[in-house]
Amino acid sequence: MHASASPSPVRSHDASTDAVSRADRYRWRVVDIVVASVIAVACALIFLLWNVGYEGPASVLKPLLPGLQGLLAGPWLIAGVLGGLIIRKPGAALYTETVAAVISALVGNAWGPLTIASGLVQGLGAEIVFLVFLYKVWTLPVALLAGAASGLACGINDRILWYPGADVPFTAVYITSTTISGAVIAGLGGWLLMKALASTGALSRFASGREATARV
């Protein structure tokens, strides 16, 4: 007597559950949109303050070495990294950085509508790193890489928009400086801020918050 093999109902159920779980991991919820928007608004306030506050440090760094003022770019890059680390969904880094830039432009700054272009480019830099890790790895090294990528994108964008006639030494110093600033201020800073928020329980509806709770 020949018995034909049939798929195990349990395995079929597990596969279906895994597929749904993966879909949920990438699907935005209402709470994701709300919190990402709150992050963007909070970071926009940082942008607005730094739009004025960076002038003092920049006046000190520029005479030391042209392009070194790129070290001050970090505060403008933190929205994308922080949003990505907290929301952990495709597009989160791009969304938070861009919305923060839009608010900064609407309120008013020295760079006008081009601030939005900068936000898009900087958010995309961080987003690409999270994408490379398939939105599954949220460690400090990944945060540092995301911040560095955002800083690199910032440096290249600024070189094109604001320093079109810059020479090679300035370009090298400036882009290196924005990349370092992105890694340290946006990457490390965003990571520490995410951990601090998670420890308060404010992120309990997110994987970032549940990880912090599980370790306590």
mmCIF file of C-alpha atoms in Angstrom:
data_model
loop_
_atom_site.group_PDB
_atom_site.id
_atom_site.type_symbol
_atom_site.label_atom_id
_atom_site.label_comp_id
_atom_site.label_asym_id
_atom_site.label_seq_id
_atom_site.Cartn_x
_atom_site.Cartn_y
_atom_site.Cartn_z
ATOM 1 C CA MET A 1 0.000 0.000 0.000
ATOM 2 C CA HIS A 2 1.430 3.361 -1.036
ATOM 3 C CA ALA A 3 0.823 6.370 1.218
ATOM 4 C CA SER A 4 1.331 9.792 -0.308
ATOM 5 C CA ALA A 5 3.042 12.405 1.811
ATOM 6 C CA SER A 6 1.136 15.568 2.523
ATOM 7 C CA PRO A 7 2.367 18.859 3.971
ATOM 8 C CA SER A 8 2.247 19.000 7.735
ATOM 9 C CA PRO A 9 -0.608 21.271 8.944
ATOM 10 C CA VAL A 10 1.636 22.496 11.762
ATOM 11 C CA ARG A 11 4.430 23.473 9.410
ATOM 12 C CA SER A 12 1.969 25.185 7.076
ATOM 13 C CA HIS A 13 0.571 27.137 10.006
ATOM 14 C CA ASP A 14 4.080 28.103 11.172
ATOM 15 C CA ALA A 15 5.020 29.321 7.699
ATOM 16 C CA SER A 16 1.838 31.404 7.499
ATOM 17 C CA THR A 17 2.498 32.862 10.955
ATOM 18 C CA ASP A 18 6.081 33.727 9.999
ATOM 19 C CA ALA A 19 4.869 35.467 6.839
ATOM 20 C CA VAL A 20 2.370 37.545 8.823
ATOM 21 C CA SER A 21 5.036 38.334 11.408
ATOM 22 C CA ARG A 22 7.407 39.575 8.704
ATOM 23 C CA ALA A 23 4.655 41.688 7.160
ATOM 24 C CA ASP A 24 3.861 43.236 10.544
ATOM 25 C CA ARG A 25 7.510 44.055 11.047
ATOM 26 C CA TYR A 26 7.534 46.196 7.908
ATOM 27 C CA ARG A 27 3.992 47.618 8.052
ATOM 28 C CA TRP A 28 3.522 51.056 9.584
ATOM 29 C CA ARG A 29 0.954 51.342 12.376
ATOM 30 C CA VAL A 30 -0.848 54.510 13.401
ATOM 31 C CA VAL A 31 1.346 54.697 16.503
ATOM 32 C CA ASP A 32 4.448 54.496 14.286
ATOM 33 C CA ILE A 33 3.299 57.488 12.259
ATOM 34 C CA VAL A 34 2.381 59.487 15.353
ATOM 35 C CA VAL A 35 5.627 58.804 17.214
ATOM 36 C CA ALA A 36 7.773 59.343 14.109
ATOM 37 C CA SER A 37 6.063 62.712 13.658
ATOM 38 C CA VAL A 38 6.676 63.614 17.307
ATOM 39 C CA ILE A 39 10.355 62.701 16.893
ATOM 40 C CA ALA A 40 10.524 64.868 13.773
ATOM 41 C CA VAL A 41 8.963 67.862 15.549
ATOM 42 C CA ALA A 42 11.262 67.489 18.563
ATOM 43 C CA CYS A 43 14.310 67.250 16.316
ATOM 44 C CA ALA A 44 13.094 70.251 14.306
ATOM 45 C CA LEU A 45 13.312 72.270 17.519
ATOM 46 C CA ILE A 46 16.913 71.112 17.861
ATOM 47 C CA PHE A 47 17.526 72.168 14.254
ATOM 48 C CA LEU A 48 16.065 75.616 14.882
ATOM 49 C CA LEU A 49 18.198 76.170 17.954
ATOM 50 C CA TRP A 50 21.326 74.900 16.211
ATOM 51 C CA ASN A 51 20.659 77.089 13.154
ATOM 52 C CA VAL A 52 21.635 79.977 15.416
ATOM 53 C CA GLY A 53 23.842 78.232 17.977
ATOM 54 C CA TYR A 54 26.340 76.819 15.492
ATOM 55 C CA GLU A 55 27.523 80.282 14.424
ATOM 56 C CA GLY A 56 29.735 80.724 17.490
ATOM 57 C CA PRO A 57 31.628 77.405 17.238
ATOM 58 C CA ALA A 58 31.843 77.768 13.445
ATOM 59 C CA SER A 59 33.593 81.121 13.770
ATOM 60 C CA VAL A 60 36.257 79.375 15.863
ATOM 61 C CA LEU A 61 36.717 76.290 13.657
ATOM 62 C CA LYS A 62 36.803 77.960 10.237
ATOM 63 C CA PRO A 63 40.062 79.881 10.816
ATOM 64 C CA LEU A 64 41.754 76.786 12.259
ATOM 65 C CA LEU A 65 41.254 74.730 9.100
ATOM 66 C CA PRO A 66 38.851 75.474 6.244
ATOM 67 C CA GLY A 67 36.179 72.798 6.154
ATOM 68 C CA LEU A 68 36.545 71.860 9.822
ATOM 69 C CA GLN A 69 33.173 73.472 10.506
ATOM 70 C CA GLY A 70 31.734 70.243 9.160
ATOM 71 C CA LEU A 71 32.235 68.842 12.661
ATOM 72 C CA LEU A 72 29.193 70.892 13.657
ATOM 73 C CA ALA A 73 26.778 69.122 11.289
ATOM 74 C CA GLY A 74 25.780 66.349 13.715
ATOM 75 C CA PRO A 75 22.788 68.008 15.423
ATOM 76 C CA TRP A 76 21.132 68.416 12.005
ATOM 77 C CA LEU A 77 21.499 64.688 11.329
ATOM 78 C CA ILE A 78 20.092 63.143 14.493
ATOM 79 C CA ALA A 79 16.433 62.994 13.414
ATOM 80 C CA GLY A 80 16.952 60.285 10.818
ATOM 81 C CA VAL A 81 19.081 58.046 12.991
ATOM 82 C CA LEU A 82 16.849 58.427 16.043
ATOM 83 C CA GLY A 83 13.688 57.845 14.040
ATOM 84 C CA GLY A 84 15.131 54.736 12.452
ATOM 85 C CA LEU A 85 16.332 53.292 15.756
ATOM 86 C CA ILE A 86 12.994 53.815 17.477
ATOM 87 C CA ILE A 87 10.424 53.065 14.755
ATOM 88 C CA ARG A 88 12.430 50.291 13.031
ATOM 89 C CA LYS A 89 10.338 50.340 9.882
ATOM 90 C CA PRO A 90 11.318 51.008 6.256
ATOM 91 C CA GLY A 91 11.308 54.737 5.569
ATOM 92 C CA ALA A 92 11.429 55.849 9.212
ATOM 93 C CA ALA A 93 14.848 57.509 8.973
ATOM 94 C CA LEU A 94 13.946 59.262 5.730
ATOM 95 C CA TYR A 95 10.567 60.364 7.100
ATOM 96 C CA THR A 96 11.762 61.841 10.391
ATOM 97 C CA GLU A 97 14.767 63.666 8.899
ATOM 98 C CA THR A 98 12.722 65.085 6.031
ATOM 99 C CA VAL A 99 9.778 66.221 8.168
ATOM 100 C CA ALA A 100 12.168 67.882 10.626
ATOM 101 C CA ALA A 101 13.838 69.677 7.705
ATOM 102 C CA VAL A 102 10.471 70.781 6.308
ATOM 103 C CA ILE A 103 9.507 72.305 9.674
ATOM 104 C CA SER A 104 12.868 74.068 9.883
ATOM 105 C CA ALA A 105 12.375 75.507 6.400
ATOM 106 C CA LEU A 106 8.792 76.611 7.089
ATOM 107 C CA VAL A 107 9.717 78.355 10.330
ATOM 108 C CA GLY A 108 12.566 80.078 8.535
ATOM 109 C CA ASN A 109 16.334 79.796 8.363
ATOM 110 C CA ALA A 110 19.257 81.060 6.316
ATOM 111 C CA TRP A 111 19.061 78.231 3.781
ATOM 112 C CA GLY A 112 15.409 78.402 2.784
ATOM 113 C CA PRO A 113 13.712 75.626 0.786
ATOM 114 C CA LEU A 114 17.041 73.904 0.099
ATOM 115 C CA THR A 115 16.871 72.756 3.722
ATOM 116 C CA ILE A 116 14.268 70.235 2.567
ATOM 117 C CA ALA A 117 16.638 68.852 -0.072
ATOM 118 C CA SER A 118 19.302 68.502 2.603
ATOM 119 C CA GLY A 119 16.868 66.663 4.861
ATOM 120 C CA LEU A 120 15.974 64.228 2.095
ATOM 121 C CA VAL A 121 19.615 63.475 1.308
ATOM 122 C CA GLN A 122 20.665 63.141 4.944
ATOM 123 C CA GLY A 123 17.702 60.934 5.811
ATOM 124 C CA LEU A 124 18.404 58.763 2.788
ATOM 125 C CA GLY A 125 21.994 58.259 3.959
ATOM 126 C CA ALA A 126 20.845 56.773 7.265
ATOM 127 C CA GLU A 127 17.995 54.875 5.605
ATOM 128 C CA ILE A 128 20.361 53.056 3.253
ATOM 129 C CA VAL A 129 22.368 51.663 6.172
ATOM 130 C CA PHE A 130 19.255 50.348 7.927
ATOM 131 C CA LEU A 131 18.153 48.835 4.603
ATOM 132 C CA VAL A 132 21.504 47.103 4.116
ATOM 133 C CA PHE A 133 20.905 45.330 7.430
ATOM 134 C CA LEU A 134 17.325 44.532 6.304
ATOM 135 C CA TYR A 135 15.841 46.475 9.222
ATOM 136 C CA LYS A 136 16.826 43.640 11.555
ATOM 137 C CA VAL A 137 20.025 44.839 13.242
ATOM 138 C CA TRP A 138 19.803 47.761 15.672
ATOM 139 C CA THR A 139 23.134 47.645 17.456
ATOM 140 C CA LEU A 140 25.426 50.547 18.304
ATOM 141 C CA PRO A 141 27.764 49.821 15.353
ATOM 142 C CA VAL A 142 24.803 50.051 12.974
ATOM 143 C CA ALA A 143 23.735 53.331 14.582
ATOM 144 C CA LEU A 144 27.267 54.681 14.121
ATOM 145 C CA LEU A 145 27.267 53.596 10.478
ATOM 146 C CA ALA A 146 23.867 55.207 9.909
ATOM 147 C CA GLY A 147 25.091 58.452 11.446
ATOM 148 C CA ALA A 148 28.287 58.356 9.395
ATOM 149 C CA ALA A 149 26.332 57.695 6.175
ATOM 150 C CA SER A 150 24.026 60.597 6.955
ATOM 151 C CA GLY A 151 27.074 62.785 7.586
ATOM 152 C CA LEU A 152 28.706 61.657 4.357
ATOM 153 C CA ALA A 153 25.541 62.459 2.424
ATOM 154 C CA CYS A 154 25.384 65.828 4.170
ATOM 155 C CA GLY A 155 28.981 66.666 3.261
ATOM 156 C CA ILE A 156 28.548 65.768 -0.406
ATOM 157 C CA ASN A 157 25.246 67.645 -0.634
ATOM 158 C CA ASP A 158 26.679 70.755 1.041
ATOM 159 C CA ARG A 159 29.723 70.663 -1.240
ATOM 160 C CA ILE A 160 27.441 70.731 -4.270
ATOM 161 C CA LEU A 161 24.914 73.282 -3.005
ATOM 162 C CA TRP A 162 26.941 75.653 -0.843
ATOM 163 C CA TYR A 163 30.588 75.251 -1.802
ATOM 164 C CA PRO A 164 30.550 74.711 -5.600
ATOM 165 C CA GLY A 165 33.965 76.327 -6.078
ATOM 166 C CA ALA A 166 35.719 74.643 -3.156
ATOM 167 C CA ASP A 167 39.157 73.113 -3.750
ATOM 168 C CA VAL A 168 40.153 69.515 -3.036
ATOM 169 C CA PRO A 169 41.666 70.090 0.451
ATOM 170 C CA PHE A 170 38.546 71.915 1.664
ATOM 171 C CA THR A 171 36.291 69.243 0.180
ATOM 172 C CA ALA A 172 38.252 66.421 1.827
ATOM 173 C CA VAL A 173 38.309 68.114 5.231
ATOM 174 C CA TYR A 174 34.659 69.138 5.103
ATOM 175 C CA ILE A 175 33.233 65.767 4.038
ATOM 176 C CA THR A 176 35.467 63.908 6.503
ATOM 177 C CA SER A 177 34.321 66.255 9.263
ATOM 178 C CA THR A 178 30.605 65.869 8.510
ATOM 179 C CA THR A 179 31.015 62.094 8.408
ATOM 180 C CA ILE A 180 32.753 62.030 11.799
ATOM 181 C CA SER A 181 30.177 64.400 13.254
ATOM 182 C CA GLY A 182 27.364 62.226 11.931
ATOM 183 C CA ALA A 183 28.840 59.081 13.471
ATOM 184 C CA VAL A 184 29.489 60.643 16.879
ATOM 185 C CA ILE A 185 26.624 63.101 17.387
ATOM 186 C CA ALA A 186 23.846 61.537 15.305
ATOM 187 C CA GLY A 187 24.964 57.901 15.591
ATOM 188 C CA LEU A 188 26.173 57.619 19.168
ATOM 189 C CA GLY A 189 23.952 60.461 20.350
ATOM 190 C CA GLY A 190 20.873 58.974 18.709
ATOM 191 C CA TRP A 191 21.654 55.559 20.201
ATOM 192 C CA LEU A 192 22.067 56.959 23.726
ATOM 193 C CA LEU A 193 18.902 59.030 23.410
ATOM 194 C CA MET A 194 16.940 56.007 22.212
ATOM 195 C CA LYS A 195 18.220 53.956 25.164
ATOM 196 C CA ALA A 196 17.350 56.736 27.599
ATOM 197 C CA LEU A 197 13.801 57.003 26.237
ATOM 198 C CA ALA A 198 13.376 53.218 26.263
ATOM 199 C CA SER A 199 14.450 52.987 29.906
ATOM 200 C CA THR A 200 11.579 55.310 30.913
ATOM 201 C CA GLY A 201 8.974 53.002 29.380
ATOM 202 C CA ALA A 202 7.960 55.610 26.814
ATOM 203 C CA LEU A 203 8.746 53.199 23.978
ATOM 204 C CA SER A 204 6.874 50.183 25.362
ATOM 205 C CA ARG A 205 4.884 49.790 22.134
ATOM 206 C CA PHE A 206 8.071 49.454 20.111
ATOM 207 C CA ALA A 207 10.677 46.728 19.824
ATOM 208 C CA SER A 208 13.317 49.222 20.988
ATOM 209 C CA GLY A 209 11.412 49.736 24.251
ATOM 210 C CA ARG A 210 10.636 46.059 24.797
ATOM 211 C CA GLU A 211 14.309 45.167 24.406
ATOM 212 C CA ALA A 212 15.242 47.597 27.182
ATOM 213 C CA THR A 213 12.506 46.191 29.453
ATOM 214 C CA ALA A 214 13.577 42.598 28.787
ATOM 215 C CA ARG A 215 17.119 43.313 29.898
ATOM 216 C CA VAL A 216 16.054 44.790 33.246
#
